[in-house]
Amino acid sequence: MKRKFWLFLPVIGMFLLACGKEQEGSVNIRIKLMYGNQPFEMFKVYQYPGGGEDFRMNRLSFFISDFTLRSSGGDQNILDIDYLDLTASHTDPVAPNGLEYRIENVKAGTYAGFDFGIGVPATENAKSPSDFPPSSILSGSAEYWASWKSYIFFRPEGNIALDGKPIGETDFALHLGADQAFRKIIYNRGVTVKEGETTNIDIVLDIKKYFNGKTLYDIHDTQQIHSLFQMPLITQLADNLAVSFR
C-alpha cells in the first residue's frame, strides 16, 4: 500500500503546479485608419474638412504608452511604451486589419474596458534619449525635439493644395509634443482574454477628426508645427486627437 501511495505523489504535484499557474492568453491590437466613413490610405488624395482642399499623407507615427486592461479585480498594464508607425500598413496594398501589434502573456480574464496614452508620460518625457539604455524605444533621438526638451508624440505629415498651387508644392507636418499634448484614450468596451487564445482589440483612428474633431484646424494659416510658441495650436490638435479614436 505504501508503494502505491508514493506512486501518486508525482501526479498530485503536477496537479498542484497546474492549479497554481496563472492562466494567460494573447492580445492582438489592431489599429485601422479611417477618414470619416472611408478607409484611409497613404499617398491617396482626400479633401480637407471645411474648404475641401486636396491633400494626401505620406507618414503617420506616434508613441503609445501605458496600455491597460481595466477590471474590478485589478488592472493589467500590458504595454509600457512603444513607437508605432502606421505608414507601411496603410500604403497600397493596405493591410485589411491595419497595423497589428501582438502582446503575449496577458492574464486571462474578463475586463470592463481599456485605455492607453498617446505620447510619452511626463516622467519619461522629462528625460532625454541619452538617459535611457540602448534597448529602450526612448533612446532614439529621431523622435526627440532637443529645443522643446520633449519627444514628438504624434507625427502626421503630407502635402496639401493651397492658394491655387499643386498638391505637391505645400508640405504639412502637424506634430504634437510637450506634456500639454499628452492625451489618455479611454474605451469602455469589454475585453475577454482566454487561456491559450488570442483576443483581438480593434481601434479606429479617424484622421478627419484630427483636423476638425472639436474645432477646425486652420491649415491655411499654419502648415508646420515646430515651436513651443505654437502651443495653442498643439493643444487644439491634441484635443481633436482625443476624440478621433473609436
CSV table of C-alpha atoms in Angstrom, one decimal:
chain,number,residue,atom,x,y,z
A,1,MET,CA,0.0,0.0,0.0
A,2,LYS,CA,2.9,2.4,0.8
A,3,ARG,CA,4.3,1.8,-2.7
A,4,LYS,CA,1.0,2.8,-4.3
A,5,PHE,CA,0.8,6.0,-2.2
A,6,TRP,CA,4.3,7.2,-3.3
A,7,LEU,CA,3.4,6.5,-7.0
A,8,PHE,CA,0.6,9.0,-6.8
A,9,LEU,CA,2.8,11.8,-5.3
A,10,PRO,CA,4.2,13.0,-8.7
A,11,VAL,CA,0.7,13.1,-10.1
A,12,ILE,CA,-0.5,15.2,-7.2
A,13,GLY,CA,2.5,17.5,-7.5
A,14,MET,CA,1.8,18.1,-11.2
A,15,PHE,CA,-1.9,18.8,-10.4
A,16,LEU,CA,-0.9,21.4,-7.8
A,17,LEU,CA,1.5,23.1,-10.2
A,18,ALA,CA,-1.1,23.3,-12.9
A,19,CYS,CA,-3.6,24.9,-10.4
A,20,GLY,CA,-1.0,27.4,-9.2
A,21,LYS,CA,0.0,28.5,-12.7
A,22,GLU,CA,-1.6,31.8,-13.9
A,23,GLN,CA,-3.8,31.4,-17.0
A,24,GLU,CA,-2.6,33.5,-19.9
A,25,GLY,CA,-3.6,34.4,-23.4
A,26,SER,CA,-2.5,36.9,-26.1
A,27,VAL,CA,-3.9,40.3,-27.2
A,28,ASN,CA,-3.7,41.5,-30.8
A,29,ILE,CA,-4.2,45.2,-31.0
A,30,ARG,CA,-5.4,46.2,-34.5
A,31,ILE,CA,-5.3,49.9,-35.3
A,32,LYS,CA,-7.0,51.0,-38.5
A,33,LEU,CA,-7.1,54.4,-40.1
A,34,MET,CA,-10.3,55.9,-41.5
A,35,TYR,CA,-11.3,59.2,-43.0
A,36,GLY,CA,-14.9,59.7,-41.8
A,37,ASN,CA,-16.6,56.6,-43.2
A,38,GLN,CA,-13.8,55.9,-45.8
A,39,PRO,CA,-10.8,53.6,-45.3
A,40,PHE,CA,-7.7,55.9,-45.1
A,41,GLU,CA,-4.7,55.2,-47.3
A,42,MET,CA,-1.3,56.9,-47.5
A,43,PHE,CA,-0.5,58.8,-50.7
A,44,LYS,CA,-4.2,58.8,-51.7
A,45,VAL,CA,-5.9,62.2,-52.2
A,46,TYR,CA,-8.7,63.2,-49.8
A,47,GLN,CA,-10.5,66.5,-49.2
A,48,TYR,CA,-9.6,68.6,-46.1
A,49,PRO,CA,-12.7,69.4,-44.0
A,50,GLY,CA,-14.2,72.8,-44.3
A,51,GLY,CA,-12.6,74.1,-47.5
A,52,GLY,CA,-12.3,70.8,-49.4
A,53,GLU,CA,-8.6,71.3,-50.3
A,54,ASP,CA,-7.0,68.2,-51.8
A,55,PHE,CA,-4.4,66.6,-49.5
A,56,ARG,CA,-2.5,63.4,-49.0
A,57,MET,CA,-0.5,62.0,-46.2
A,58,ASN,CA,2.8,60.2,-46.5
A,59,ARG,CA,3.5,59.4,-42.8
A,60,LEU,CA,1.8,58.7,-39.5
A,61,SER,CA,3.6,57.5,-36.4
A,62,PHE,CA,3.2,58.0,-32.7
A,63,PHE,CA,4.1,56.9,-29.2
A,64,ILE,CA,1.6,54.6,-27.4
A,65,SER,CA,2.0,54.2,-23.7
A,66,ASP,CA,0.5,52.6,-20.6
A,67,PHE,CA,-1.9,50.3,-22.4
A,68,THR,CA,-4.1,49.0,-19.6
A,69,LEU,CA,-6.9,46.4,-19.3
A,70,ARG,CA,-9.3,47.6,-16.6
A,71,SER,CA,-11.0,45.2,-14.2
A,72,SER,CA,-12.7,45.5,-10.8
A,73,GLY,CA,-10.4,42.6,-9.8
A,74,GLY,CA,-7.3,44.5,-10.7
A,75,ASP,CA,-6.0,46.4,-13.7
A,76,GLN,CA,-3.4,44.9,-16.0
A,77,ASN,CA,-0.8,47.1,-17.7
A,78,ILE,CA,0.2,45.1,-20.8
A,79,LEU,CA,2.4,47.6,-22.5
A,80,ASP,CA,4.6,50.3,-21.0
A,81,ILE,CA,5.5,52.2,-24.2
A,82,ASP,CA,6.3,51.7,-27.8
A,83,TYR,CA,6.5,53.6,-31.1
A,84,LEU,CA,4.1,52.7,-33.8
A,85,ASP,CA,4.5,53.6,-37.5
A,86,LEU,CA,1.3,53.1,-39.4
A,87,THR,CA,2.7,54.2,-42.8
A,88,ALA,CA,3.5,50.8,-44.3
A,89,SER,CA,0.3,49.1,-43.1
A,90,HIS,CA,-1.8,51.9,-44.7
A,91,THR,CA,0.1,52.1,-48.0
A,92,ASP,CA,-1.3,50.2,-51.0
A,93,PRO,CA,-2.0,47.3,-50.7
A,94,VAL,CA,-3.5,48.3,-47.3
A,95,ALA,CA,-3.4,45.6,-44.6
A,96,PRO,CA,-7.1,44.6,-44.1
A,97,ASN,CA,-6.8,44.9,-40.3
A,98,GLY,CA,-4.5,47.9,-40.3
A,99,LEU,CA,-1.4,47.8,-38.0
A,100,GLU,CA,-1.4,44.6,-35.9
A,101,TYR,CA,0.5,44.7,-32.6
A,102,ARG,CA,0.6,41.4,-30.6
A,103,ILE,CA,1.2,41.2,-26.9
A,104,GLU,CA,1.9,37.8,-25.2
A,105,ASN,CA,1.4,36.5,-21.6
A,106,VAL,CA,-1.7,38.6,-20.8
A,107,LYS,CA,-3.5,37.4,-17.7
A,108,ALA,CA,-6.8,35.6,-18.7
A,109,GLY,CA,-10.0,37.2,-17.5
A,110,THR,CA,-12.9,39.5,-18.3
A,111,TYR,CA,-12.1,43.2,-18.4
A,112,ALA,CA,-14.5,46.1,-18.4
A,113,GLY,CA,-12.5,48.2,-20.8
A,114,PHE,CA,-9.1,49.5,-21.7
A,115,ASP,CA,-7.1,52.7,-22.0
A,116,PHE,CA,-3.8,54.0,-23.3
A,117,GLY,CA,-1.9,57.2,-23.7
A,118,ILE,CA,-0.8,58.9,-27.0
A,119,GLY,CA,2.6,60.3,-26.2
A,120,VAL,CA,5.3,59.9,-23.6
A,121,PRO,CA,4.2,60.2,-19.9
A,122,ALA,CA,5.6,63.3,-18.2
A,123,THR,CA,8.1,61.4,-16.0
A,124,GLU,CA,9.8,59.9,-19.1
A,125,ASN,CA,9.3,63.0,-21.2
A,126,ALA,CA,11.3,65.0,-18.7
A,127,LYS,CA,14.4,62.9,-19.7
A,128,SER,CA,16.4,62.9,-22.9
A,129,PRO,CA,17.4,59.9,-25.1
A,130,SER,CA,20.8,59.7,-23.5
A,131,ASP,CA,19.1,58.9,-20.2
A,132,PHE,CA,17.8,55.6,-21.5
A,133,PRO,CA,19.6,52.3,-22.3
A,134,PRO,CA,20.0,51.4,-26.0
A,135,SER,CA,17.4,48.8,-25.6
A,136,SER,CA,14.7,51.4,-24.8
A,137,ILE,CA,12.5,52.8,-27.5
A,138,LEU,CA,13.1,56.2,-25.9
A,139,SER,CA,16.9,56.0,-26.5
A,140,GLY,CA,16.5,57.1,-30.2
A,141,SER,CA,17.0,60.8,-31.0
A,142,ALA,CA,15.0,60.9,-34.2
A,143,GLU,CA,11.7,61.4,-32.4
A,144,TYR,CA,13.0,63.9,-29.8
A,145,TRP,CA,13.0,67.7,-30.0
A,146,ALA,CA,16.0,68.9,-28.2
A,147,SER,CA,14.8,72.6,-28.3
A,148,TRP,CA,11.5,71.6,-26.8
A,149,LYS,CA,13.0,69.1,-24.4
A,150,SER,CA,10.2,66.7,-25.5
A,151,TYR,CA,9.6,63.7,-27.6
A,152,ILE,CA,7.4,64.0,-30.7
A,153,PHE,CA,4.3,62.4,-29.5
A,154,PHE,CA,2.2,62.3,-32.8
A,155,ARG,CA,3.6,62.8,-36.3
A,156,PRO,CA,1.3,63.2,-39.3
A,157,GLU,CA,2.9,64.5,-42.4
A,158,GLY,CA,1.9,65.1,-46.0
A,159,ASN,CA,1.1,67.6,-48.8
A,160,ILE,CA,-1.9,69.9,-49.5
A,161,ALA,CA,-3.1,72.0,-52.3
A,162,LEU,CA,-3.3,75.6,-51.1
A,163,ASP,CA,-3.7,79.0,-52.7
A,164,GLY,CA,-4.1,77.6,-56.2
A,165,LYS,CA,-0.8,75.7,-56.1
A,166,PRO,CA,-0.5,71.9,-57.0
A,167,ILE,CA,-0.7,69.5,-54.1
A,168,GLY,CA,3.0,68.7,-54.2
A,169,GLU,CA,4.2,72.2,-53.5
A,170,THR,CA,3.0,72.7,-49.9
A,171,ASP,CA,4.1,70.3,-47.2
A,172,PHE,CA,2.4,69.9,-43.8
A,173,ALA,CA,3.8,68.5,-40.6
A,174,LEU,CA,1.3,68.9,-37.7
A,175,HIS,CA,3.5,67.4,-35.0
A,176,LEU,CA,2.4,67.1,-31.3
A,177,GLY,CA,4.8,67.2,-28.4
A,178,ALA,CA,5.3,68.6,-24.8
A,179,ASP,CA,3.4,67.4,-21.7
A,180,GLN,CA,0.4,69.6,-22.6
A,181,ALA,CA,-0.2,67.4,-25.7
A,182,PHE,CA,-0.4,64.0,-23.9
A,183,ARG,CA,-3.8,62.5,-24.1
A,184,LYS,CA,-5.3,59.4,-22.5
A,185,ILE,CA,-7.7,57.5,-24.7
A,186,ILE,CA,-10.4,55.5,-22.8
A,187,TYR,CA,-12.6,52.7,-24.1
A,188,ASN,CA,-15.5,51.3,-22.1
A,189,ARG,CA,-15.7,48.3,-24.3
A,190,GLY,CA,-15.4,44.8,-22.7
A,191,VAL,CA,-12.4,42.6,-23.4
A,192,THR,CA,-12.2,38.8,-22.6
A,193,VAL,CA,-8.8,37.2,-22.7
A,194,LYS,CA,-8.9,33.4,-22.7
A,195,GLU,CA,-6.2,30.9,-21.8
A,196,GLY,CA,-4.1,29.9,-24.8
A,197,GLU,CA,-6.1,32.1,-27.2
A,198,THR,CA,-5.6,35.4,-29.0
A,199,THR,CA,-8.1,38.2,-28.4
A,200,ASN,CA,-8.3,41.0,-31.0
A,201,ILE,CA,-8.8,44.6,-29.8
A,202,ASP,CA,-9.9,46.8,-32.7
A,203,ILE,CA,-9.1,50.5,-32.6
A,204,VAL,CA,-10.1,53.0,-35.3
A,205,LEU,CA,-8.3,56.3,-35.7
A,206,ASP,CA,-10.3,58.8,-37.7
A,207,ILE,CA,-7.9,61.2,-39.5
A,208,LYS,CA,-10.6,63.6,-40.4
A,209,LYS,CA,-11.4,64.2,-36.8
A,210,TYR,CA,-7.8,65.0,-36.1
A,211,PHE,CA,-8.4,68.1,-38.3
A,212,ASN,CA,-11.9,69.0,-37.0
A,213,GLY,CA,-12.9,66.7,-34.2
A,214,LYS,CA,-13.7,69.6,-31.8
A,215,THR,CA,-12.6,72.6,-33.8
A,216,LEU,CA,-11.5,73.0,-37.4
A,217,TYR,CA,-7.7,73.4,-37.6
A,218,ASP,CA,-6.8,76.3,-39.9
A,219,ILE,CA,-4.3,74.7,-42.2
A,220,HIS,CA,-4.2,77.8,-44.4
A,221,ASP,CA,-2.7,79.7,-41.6
A,222,THR,CA,-0.1,77.1,-40.3
A,223,GLN,CA,1.1,74.0,-42.1
A,224,GLN,CA,4.2,73.3,-39.9
A,225,ILE,CA,4.4,73.0,-36.1
A,226,HIS,CA,7.9,73.1,-34.8
A,227,SER,CA,7.9,75.7,-32.0
A,228,LEU,CA,6.7,76.0,-28.4
A,229,PHE,CA,5.2,79.3,-29.3
A,230,GLN,CA,2.6,77.3,-31.3
A,231,MET,CA,1.3,75.6,-28.1
A,232,PRO,CA,-2.3,76.8,-28.6
A,233,LEU,CA,-2.3,75.0,-32.0
A,234,ILE,CA,-0.7,71.9,-30.4
A,235,THR,CA,-3.4,71.7,-27.7
A,236,GLN,CA,-6.1,72.3,-30.3
A,237,LEU,CA,-4.9,69.4,-32.4
A,238,ALA,CA,-4.4,67.2,-29.2
A,239,ASP,CA,-8.0,67.9,-28.2
A,240,ASN,CA,-9.1,66.9,-31.7
A,241,LEU,CA,-7.0,63.7,-31.5
A,242,ALA,CA,-8.6,62.7,-28.2
A,243,VAL,CA,-12.0,62.4,-29.9
A,244,SER,CA,-10.6,60.8,-33.1
A,245,PHE,CA,-10.5,57.3,-31.7
A,246,ARG,CA,-13.4,55.0,-31.9
